[in-house]
PDB file of C-alpha atoms and ligand atoms in Angstrom:
ATOM      1  CA  MET A 648       0.107   0.134  -0.002  1.00 80.00           C
ATOM      2  CA  LYS A 649       1.008   3.492  -1.105  1.00 84.00           C
ATOM      3  CA  PHE A 650       0.629   6.918   1.075  1.00 83.00           C
ATOM      4  CA  CYS A 651       0.423  10.319  -0.404  1.00 78.00           C
ATOM      5  CA  PRO A 652       3.353  12.077  -0.068  1.00 80.00           C
ATOM      6  CA  ASN A 653       1.426  15.275   0.514  1.00 75.00           C
ATOM      7  CA  CYS A 654      -1.359  14.355   2.905  1.00 75.00           C
ATOM      8  CA  GLU A 655      -0.213  11.152   3.642  1.00 76.00           C
ATOM      9  CA  LYS A 656      -3.788   9.391   2.990  1.00 78.00           C
ATOM     10  CA  VAL A 657      -3.972   6.042   1.360  1.00 82.00           C
ATOM     11  CA  LEU A 658      -3.572   6.199  -2.580  1.00 86.00           C
ATOM     12  CA  PHE A 659      -6.080   4.503  -4.576  1.00 83.00           C
ATOM     13  CA  PRO A 660      -5.067   2.118  -7.444  1.00 84.00           C
ATOM     14  CA  THR A 661      -6.688   3.218 -10.663  1.00 79.00           C
ATOM     15  CA  ASN A 662      -5.833   1.292 -14.205  1.00 73.00           C
ATOM     16  CA  ASN A 663      -2.199   2.592 -14.150  1.00 81.00           C
ATOM     17  CA  ARG A 664      -1.725   5.089 -11.734  1.00 86.00           C
ATOM     18  CA  LEU A 665      -2.335   5.761  -7.737  1.00 86.00           C
ATOM     19  CA  TYR A 666      -5.051   8.349  -7.059  1.00 84.00           C
ATOM     20  CA  CYS A 667      -5.174  10.633  -3.586  1.00 78.00           C
ATOM     21  CA  LYS A 668      -8.516  11.627  -2.792  1.00 77.00           C
ATOM     22  CA  GLY A 669      -7.500  14.136  -0.248  1.00 73.00           C
ATOM     23  CA  CYS A 670      -5.318  15.994  -3.015  1.00 73.00           C
ATOM     24  CA  SER A 671      -7.062  14.962  -5.997  1.00 74.00           C
ATOM     25  CA  LEU A 672      -3.611  13.930  -7.540  1.00 79.00           C
ATOM     26  CA  TYR A 673      -2.420  10.934  -9.346  1.00 81.00           C
ATOM     27  CA  TYR A 674       0.854   9.273  -8.830  1.00 84.00           C
ATOM     28  CA  VAL A 675       2.845   7.024 -10.844  1.00 86.00           C
ATOM     29  CA  LEU A 676       5.909   5.293  -9.745  1.00 85.00           C
ATOM     30  CA  LYS A 677       9.223   6.676 -11.155  1.00 82.00           C
ATOM     31  CA  ASN A 678      12.439   4.700 -10.098  1.00 80.00           C
ATOM     32  CA  GLY A 679      10.360   3.792  -6.579  1.00 79.00           C
ATOM     33  CA  ASN A 680       9.450   7.416  -6.209  1.00 80.00           C
ATOM     34  CA  LEU A 681       5.880   8.796  -6.439  1.00 83.00           C
ATOM     35  CA  VAL A 682       5.481  11.338  -9.115  1.00 82.00           C
ATOM     36  CA  VAL A 683       2.486  13.445  -9.708  1.00 81.00           C
ATOM     37  CA  LYS A 684       0.734  12.400 -13.262  1.00 78.00           C
ATOM     38  CA  ASN A 685      -2.289  14.179 -13.921  1.00 69.00           C
ATOM     39  CA  ASP A 686      -4.153  14.201 -17.020  1.00 58.00           C
ATOM     40  CA  ASN A 687      -7.758  14.466 -18.289  1.00 40.00           C
ATOM     41  CA  ASN A 688      -9.020  11.170 -17.945  1.00 38.00           C
ATOM     42  CA  LEU A 689     -10.115  11.530 -14.476  1.00 36.00           C
ATOM     43  CA  LEU A 690     -13.647  10.452 -14.426  1.00 33.00           C
ATOM     44  CA  SER A 691     -13.027   7.285 -16.321  1.00 32.00           C
ATOM     45  CA  GLU A 692     -10.278   6.178 -14.354  1.00 33.00           C
ATOM     46  CA  ILE A 693     -12.287   6.889 -10.973  1.00 32.00           C
ATOM     47  CA  ASN A 694     -15.039   4.692 -12.292  1.00 32.00           C
ATOM     48  CA  LEU A 695     -12.610   1.850 -13.125  1.00 32.00           C
ATOM     49  CA  ALA A 696     -11.536   2.538  -9.681  1.00 34.00           C
ATOM     50  CA  GLY A 697     -14.995   1.411  -8.517  1.00 32.00           C
ATOM     51  CA  PHE A 698     -15.090   4.484  -6.036  1.00 33.00           C
ATOM     52  CA  ASP A 699     -18.521   5.153  -4.675  1.00 34.00           C
ATOM     53  CA  ASN A 700     -20.985   7.115  -6.731  1.00 36.00           C
ATOM     54  CA  ASN A 701     -20.955  10.120  -4.245  1.00 38.00           C
ATOM     55  CA  ASN A 702     -17.321  10.420  -4.835  1.00 37.00           C
ATOM     56  CA  SER A 703     -17.418   9.854  -8.267  1.00 34.00           C
ATOM     57  CA  LYS A 704     -19.514  12.778  -8.576  1.00 33.00           C
ATOM     58  CA  ALA A 705     -17.510  14.874  -6.431  1.00 31.00           C
ATOM     59  CA  GLU A 706     -14.184  14.215  -8.346  1.00 33.00           C
ATOM     60  CA  TYR A 707     -15.860  14.492 -11.271  1.00 30.00           C
ATOM     61  CA  LYS A 708     -17.067  17.967 -10.295  1.00 30.00           C
ATOM     62  CA  LYS A 709     -13.825  18.968  -9.553  1.00 33.00           C
ATOM     63  CA  LYS A 710     -12.304  18.095 -12.659  1.00 35.00           C
ATOM     64  CA  SER A 711     -14.814  19.838 -14.802  1.00 36.00           C
ATOM     65  CA  ASP A 712     -14.225  22.868 -12.558  1.00 40.00           C
ATOM     66  CA  LYS A 713     -10.392  22.702 -13.712  1.00 41.00           C
ATOM     67  CA  ASP A 714     -11.456  21.774 -17.203  1.00 40.00           C
ATOM     68  CA  THR A 715     -13.563  25.017 -17.392  1.00 40.00           C
ATOM     69  CA  SER A 716     -10.396  26.995 -15.754  1.00 41.00           C
ATOM     70  CA  ASN A 717      -8.383  26.441 -18.829  1.00 44.00           C
ATOM     71  CA  SER A 718     -10.846  28.231 -21.074  1.00 45.00           C
ATOM     72  CA  ASN A 719     -12.331  30.310 -18.633  1.00 49.00           C
ATOM     73  CA  PRO A 720      -9.716  32.082 -16.225  1.00 45.00           C
ATOM     74  CA  GLN A 721     -12.498  33.211 -14.114  1.00 50.00           C
ATOM     75  CA  LYS A 722     -12.702  29.673 -12.311  1.00 75.00           C
ATOM     76  CA  THR A 723      -9.210  28.850 -11.050  1.00 85.00           C
ATOM     77  CA  SER A 724      -7.519  27.732  -7.880  1.00 91.00           C
ATOM     78  CA  TYR A 725      -4.064  27.775  -6.223  1.00 93.00           C
ATOM     79  CA  LEU A 726      -3.950  24.436  -7.675  1.00 92.00           C
ATOM     80  CA  THR A 727      -3.878  25.981 -11.341  1.00 93.00           C
ATOM     81  CA  PHE A 728      -0.829  28.118 -10.646  1.00 95.00           C
ATOM     82  CA  PHE A 729       1.240  25.884  -8.128  1.00 95.00           C
ATOM     83  CA  PRO A 730       4.201  24.917 -10.408  1.00 95.00           C
ATOM     84  CA  TYR A 731       5.728  21.824  -8.267  1.00 94.00           C
ATOM     85  CA  GLU A 732       4.749  18.345  -8.162  1.00 91.00           C
ATOM     86  CA  HIS A 733       4.814  18.376  -4.233  1.00 91.00           C
ATOM     87  CA  PHE A 734       3.971  20.919  -1.532  1.00 92.00           C
ATOM     88  CA  ARG A 735       6.298  21.108   1.320  1.00 87.00           C
ATOM     89  CA  SER A 736       5.280  20.724   4.725  1.00 83.00           C
ATOM     90  CA  ASP A 737       2.253  23.070   5.411  1.00 88.00           C
ATOM     91  CA  GLN A 738       2.597  24.804   2.217  1.00 93.00           C
ATOM     92  CA  GLU A 739      -0.613  23.841   1.072  1.00 93.00           C
ATOM     93  CA  ARG A 740      -2.481  24.547   4.452  1.00 94.00           C
ATOM     94  CA  ILE A 741      -0.947  27.724   4.311  1.00 95.00           C
ATOM     95  CA  ILE A 742      -1.996  28.769   0.555  1.00 95.00           C
ATOM     96  CA  LYS A 743      -5.558  27.720   1.454  1.00 94.00           C
ATOM     97  CA  GLN A 744      -5.711  30.138   4.186  1.00 95.00           C
ATOM     98  CA  ILE A 745      -4.487  32.778   2.514  1.00 96.00           C
ATOM     99  CA  GLU A 746      -6.620  32.192  -0.806  1.00 93.00           C
ATOM    100  CA  LYS A 747      -9.680  31.980   1.086  1.00 93.00           C
ATOM    101  CA  ALA A 748      -8.880  35.302   3.273  1.00 95.00           C
ATOM    102  CA  SER A 749      -8.064  36.878  -0.101  1.00 92.00           C
ATOM    103  CA  LEU A 750     -11.402  36.082  -1.607  1.00 90.00           C
ATOM    104  CA  GLU A 751     -12.924  37.416   1.500  1.00 93.00           C
ATOM    105  CA  LYS A 752     -11.102  40.744   1.502  1.00 92.00           C
ATOM    106  CA  LYS A 753      -9.332  39.617   4.798  1.00 95.00           C
ATOM    107  CA  ASN A 754      -5.707  40.379   5.456  1.00 95.00           C
ATOM    108  CA  SER A 755      -3.071  37.786   6.065  1.00 95.00           C
ATOM    109  CA  LEU A 756      -0.044  38.016   8.074  1.00 95.00           C
ATOM    110  CA  LEU A 757       2.564  35.197   7.443  1.00 94.00           C
ATOM    111  CA  ALA A 758       5.921  34.827   9.439  1.00 93.00           C
ATOM    112  CA  ALA A 759       7.945  31.423   8.455  1.00 90.00           C
ATOM    113  CA  PRO A 760      11.309  30.435   8.293  1.00 88.00           C
ATOM    114  CA  ASN A 761      13.640  30.390   5.206  1.00 84.00           C
ATOM    115  CA  GLY A 762      12.588  27.443   3.032  1.00 85.00           C
ATOM    116  CA  THR A 763       8.925  27.630   3.735  1.00 89.00           C
ATOM    117  CA  GLY A 764       8.459  28.846   0.225  1.00 91.00           C
ATOM    118  CA  LYS A 765       6.592  31.906   1.157  1.00 93.00           C
ATOM    119  CA  THR A 766       6.945  33.528  -2.417  1.00 94.00           C
ATOM    120  CA  ILE A 767       5.289  30.669  -4.217  1.00 95.00           C
ATOM    121  CA  ILE A 768       2.658  30.455  -1.108  1.00 95.00           C
ATOM    122  CA  ALA A 769       1.842  34.008  -1.776  1.00 95.00           C
ATOM    123  CA  LEU A 770       1.587  33.810  -5.636  1.00 96.00           C
ATOM    124  CA  SER A 771      -0.383  30.576  -5.825  1.00 95.00           C
ATOM    125  CA  ALA A 772      -2.737  31.878  -3.241  1.00 95.00           C
ATOM    126  CA  ILE A 773      -3.511  35.472  -4.487  1.00 95.00           C
ATOM    127  CA  LEU A 774      -3.357  34.780  -8.281  1.00 95.00           C
ATOM    128  CA  PRO A 775      -6.787  32.956  -8.692  1.00 93.00           C
ATOM    129  CA  LEU A 776      -8.102  36.274  -7.219  1.00 92.00           C
ATOM    130  CA  ALA A 777      -5.905  38.406  -9.315  1.00 94.00           C
ATOM    131  CA  ILE A 778      -7.001  36.722 -12.512  1.00 92.00           C
ATOM    132  CA  LYS A 779     -10.764  36.429 -11.268  1.00 91.00           C
ATOM    133  CA  LYS A 780     -11.106  40.295 -10.617  1.00 91.00           C
ATOM    134  CA  ASN A 781      -8.347  41.388 -13.192  1.00 92.00           C
ATOM    135  CA  LEU A 782      -6.210  42.913 -10.649  1.00 93.00           C
ATOM    136  CA  LYS A 783      -2.456  43.473 -10.473  1.00 94.00           C
ATOM    137  CA  ILE A 784      -0.507  42.236  -7.666  1.00 95.00           C
ATOM    138  CA  LEU A 785       1.710  44.654  -6.183  1.00 95.00           C
ATOM    139  CA  TYR A 786       4.675  42.579  -4.406  1.00 96.00           C
ATOM    140  CA  LEU A 787       7.002  44.484  -2.117  1.00 95.00           C
ATOM    141  CA  CYS A 788      10.119  43.289  -0.810  1.00 93.00           C
ATOM    142  CA  ARG A 789      13.458  44.310   0.745  1.00 90.00           C
ATOM    143  CA  THR A 790      16.518  42.822  -1.344  1.00 90.00           C
ATOM    144  CA  HIS A 791      17.374  42.232  -4.918  1.00 89.00           C
ATOM    145  CA  SER A 792      17.714  38.778  -4.220  1.00 90.00           C
ATOM    146  CA  GLN A 793      14.172  38.651  -2.746  1.00 91.00           C
ATOM    147  CA  ASN A 794      12.863  40.471  -6.068  1.00 93.00           C
ATOM    148  CA  THR A 795      14.711  38.057  -8.379  1.00 93.00           C
ATOM    149  CA  ARG A 796      13.096  35.143  -6.362  1.00 93.00           C
ATOM    150  CA  ILE A 797       9.609  36.601  -7.174  1.00 95.00           C
ATOM    151  CA  ILE A 798      10.332  36.649 -11.151  1.00 95.00           C
ATOM    152  CA  LYS A 799      11.724  33.411 -10.925  1.00 95.00           C
ATOM    153  CA  GLU A 800       9.041  31.908  -9.270  1.00 96.00           C
ATOM    154  CA  LEU A 801       6.453  33.939 -11.563  1.00 96.00           C
ATOM    155  CA  THR A 802       8.409  32.679 -14.796  1.00 96.00           C
ATOM    156  CA  LYS A 803       7.961  28.825 -13.336  1.00 96.00           C
ATOM    157  CA  ILE A 804       4.563  29.590 -12.763  1.00 96.00           C
ATOM    158  CA  SER A 805       4.185  30.903 -16.284  1.00 96.00           C
ATOM    159  CA  THR A 806       5.780  27.934 -17.722  1.00 96.00           C
ATOM    160  CA  HIS A 807       3.897  25.542 -15.864  1.00 95.00           C
ATOM    161  CA  LEU A 808       0.443  27.096 -17.216  1.00 95.00           C
ATOM    162  CA  ARG A 809       1.947  26.977 -20.738  1.00 94.00           C
ATOM    163  CA  ASN A 810       2.945  23.188 -20.296  1.00 93.00           C
ATOM    164  CA  ASN A 811      -0.267  22.436 -18.967  1.00 92.00           C
ATOM    165  CA  ASP A 812      -2.149  24.319 -21.691  1.00 91.00           C
ATOM    166  CA  ILE A 813      -3.657  26.430 -19.371  1.00 92.00           C
ATOM    167  CA  ASN A 814      -5.062  29.456 -21.102  1.00 91.00           C
ATOM    168  CA  ILE A 815      -3.918  32.106 -18.693  1.00 93.00           C
ATOM    169  CA  LYS A 816      -1.181  34.460 -18.946  1.00 92.00           C
ATOM    170  CA  VAL A 817       0.762  35.937 -16.108  1.00 94.00           C
ATOM    171  CA  SER A 818       3.711  38.255 -16.226  1.00 93.00           C
ATOM    172  CA  GLY A 819       5.765  40.651 -13.914  1.00 94.00           C
ATOM    173  CA  LEU A 820       7.782  43.649 -13.708  1.00 92.00           C
ATOM    174  CA  SER A 821      10.592  44.036 -11.787  1.00 94.00           C
ATOM    175  CA  ILE A 822      11.133  47.738 -10.464  1.00 93.00           C
ATOM    176  CA  ARG A 823      14.753  48.416  -8.748  1.00 91.00           C
ATOM    177  CA  GLY A 824      16.625  51.025  -7.492  1.00 87.00           C
ATOM    178  CA  ARG A 825      17.887  53.763 -10.272  1.00 87.00           C
ATOM    179  CA  ASN A 826      21.259  52.189 -10.413  1.00 86.00           C
ATOM    180  CA  GLU A 827      19.801  48.891 -11.703  1.00 87.00           C
ATOM    181  CA  MET A 828      17.323  50.357 -13.760  1.00 90.00           C
ATOM    182  CA  CYS A 829      18.837  53.854 -15.252  1.00 94.00           C
ATOM    183  CA  LEU A 830      19.243  53.678 -18.957  1.00 94.00           C
ATOM    184  CA  ASN A 831      21.180  56.870 -19.236  1.00 95.00           C
ATOM    185  CA  GLU A 832      24.729  56.281 -20.561  1.00 93.00           C
ATOM    186  CA  VAL A 833      25.971  59.658 -18.876  1.00 91.00           C
ATOM    187  CA  LEU A 834      24.787  58.551 -15.684  1.00 93.00           C
ATOM    188  CA  LEU A 835      25.895  54.785 -15.724  1.00 91.00           C
ATOM    189  CA  GLY A 836      29.068  55.996 -17.009  1.00 92.00           C
ATOM    190  CA  LEU A 837      29.720  57.968 -13.789  1.00 92.00           C
ATOM    191  CA  LYS A 838      29.338  54.882 -11.503  1.00 91.00           C
ATOM    192  CA  LEU A 839      28.005  56.656  -8.470  1.00 92.00           C
ATOM    193  CA  ASN A 840      26.493  55.526  -5.225  1.00 91.00           C
ATOM    194  CA  PRO A 841      22.841  55.789  -5.101  1.00 89.00           C
ATOM    195  CA  ARG A 842      22.641  58.732  -3.295  1.00 92.00           C
ATOM    196  CA  GLU A 843      24.834  60.947  -5.971  1.00 94.00           C
ATOM    197  CA  SER A 844      23.018  59.056  -8.960  1.00 94.00           C
ATOM    198  CA  MET A 845      19.689  60.745  -7.511  1.00 94.00           C
ATOM    199  CA  ALA A 846      21.245  64.215  -7.832  1.00 95.00           C
ATOM    200  CA  VAL A 847      22.464  63.686 -11.073  1.00 95.00           C
ATOM    201  CA  CYS A 848      19.173  62.117 -12.277  1.00 95.00           C
ATOM    202  CA  SER A 849      17.680  64.831 -10.928  1.00 95.00           C
ATOM    203  CA  ASP A 850      19.609  67.582 -12.838  1.00 95.00           C
ATOM    204  CA  LEU A 851      19.098  65.470 -15.963  1.00 95.00           C
ATOM    205  CA  ARG A 852      15.505  65.736 -15.481  1.00 95.00           C
ATOM    206  CA  LYS A 853      15.431  69.143 -14.532  1.00 95.00           C
ATOM    207  CA  ASN A 854      17.346  70.417 -17.566  1.00 95.00           C
ATOM    208  CA  ARG A 855      15.393  67.920 -19.895  1.00 94.00           C
ATOM    209  CA  SER A 856      18.463  66.290 -21.074  1.00 94.00           C
ATOM    210  CA  CYS A 857      17.698  62.691 -20.237  1.00 96.00           C
ATOM    211  CA  LYS A 858      16.154  61.364 -23.496  1.00 95.00           C
ATOM    212  CA  PHE A 859      14.458  58.477 -21.522  1.00 95.00           C
ATOM    213  CA  PHE A 860      12.736  60.692 -19.125  1.00 94.00           C
ATOM    214  CA  LEU A 861      11.319  62.852 -22.053  1.00 93.00           C
ATOM    215  CA  ASN A 862      10.089  59.949 -23.574  1.00 91.00           C
ATOM    216  CA  LEU A 863       8.480  58.687 -20.328  1.00 88.00           C
ATOM    217  CA  ILE A 864       6.860  62.191 -20.561  1.00 89.00           C
ATOM    218  CA  LYS A 865       5.409  61.834 -23.933  1.00 87.00           C
ATOM    219  CA  LYS A 866       3.985  58.303 -22.932  1.00 87.00           C
ATOM    220  CA  ARG A 867       3.054  59.288 -19.486  1.00 82.00           C
ATOM    221  CA  ASP A 868      -0.774  58.552 -20.171  1.00 71.00           C
ATOM    222  CA  GLN A 869      -0.186  55.183 -21.536  1.00 75.00           C
ATOM    223  CA  TYR A 870       2.179  54.616 -18.455  1.00 63.00           C
ATOM    224  CA  ASP A 871      -0.225  55.663 -15.895  1.00 69.00           C
ATOM    225  CA  ASN A 872      -2.942  53.429 -17.156  1.00 67.00           C
ATOM    226  CA  LEU A 873      -0.533  50.682 -16.812  1.00 64.00           C
ATOM    227  CA  ILE A 874       0.069  51.305 -13.014  1.00 60.00           C
ATOM    228  CA  ASN A 875      -3.456  51.923 -12.279  1.00 56.00           C
TER     229      ASN A 875
HETATM  230  S1  SF4 B1474      15.409  59.765 -15.749  1.00 72.46           S
HETATM  231 FE1  SF4 B1474      17.169  59.295 -17.045  1.00 72.46          FE
HETATM  232  S2  SF4 B1474      18.950  59.629 -15.530  1.00 72.46           S
HETATM  233 FE2  SF4 B1474      17.182  59.393 -14.348  1.00 72.46          FE
HETATM  234  S3  SF4 B1474      16.988  57.138 -13.986  1.00 72.46           S
HETATM  235 FE3  SF4 B1474      15.802  57.661 -15.688  1.00 72.46          FE
HETATM  236  S4  SF4 B1474      16.993  57.000 -17.298  1.00 72.46           S
HETATM  237 FE4  SF4 B1474      18.141  57.466 -15.565  1.00 72.46          FE
HETATM  238 ZN1   ZN B1475      -2.887  13.433  -0.764  1.00 72.46          ZN
END
């Protein structure tokens, strides 16, 4: 007998895979390890496995919800976005709580140690709401490496959606300090510290001698729309 690596419930054998009723996930054995392998034949496999009627219906409904989510981005859950094969311990529970809170317009506060996977927890939990309501997520962080991490996870989610033929596009924009984002060769050539860069940038803008700033002014309406 095999047990789900996520929730430790018993896995039910279907015709060629093992199914966890708790997580609604299918597994196959690869080199002695359980690996998630979901595909579209959920109902037929559940019926073959001889689950009772109620369960079949329940599971079928879940799958049909998921099917709709592929074509209709209004119906998604954290499972649509979570790009990894397994949840780390407690990850799924926390994601569910944050997802629920966000749908109820409540705040969540999570303090968790390194390695909990907080970034992917936050993104998987709030992307369903963001997609449903066509909202943008503003993700604030303290360091450049945290910033990089978020873009990495977002890229992973995007690849995951594409690989699973889920018709949802996610994209992100990383905004950093002037020294990392400035395009002006004059300022970059000076190799200044952030405070000095700020002063030079301010002069360049005041004198209207930064072409990038002038471009920005020209396109301000467009960019305002992006931010709002
Ligand atoms: S306004 Fe010009 S100088 Fe200032 S940060 Fe932008 S590109 Fe650099
Ligand atoms: Zn499970």
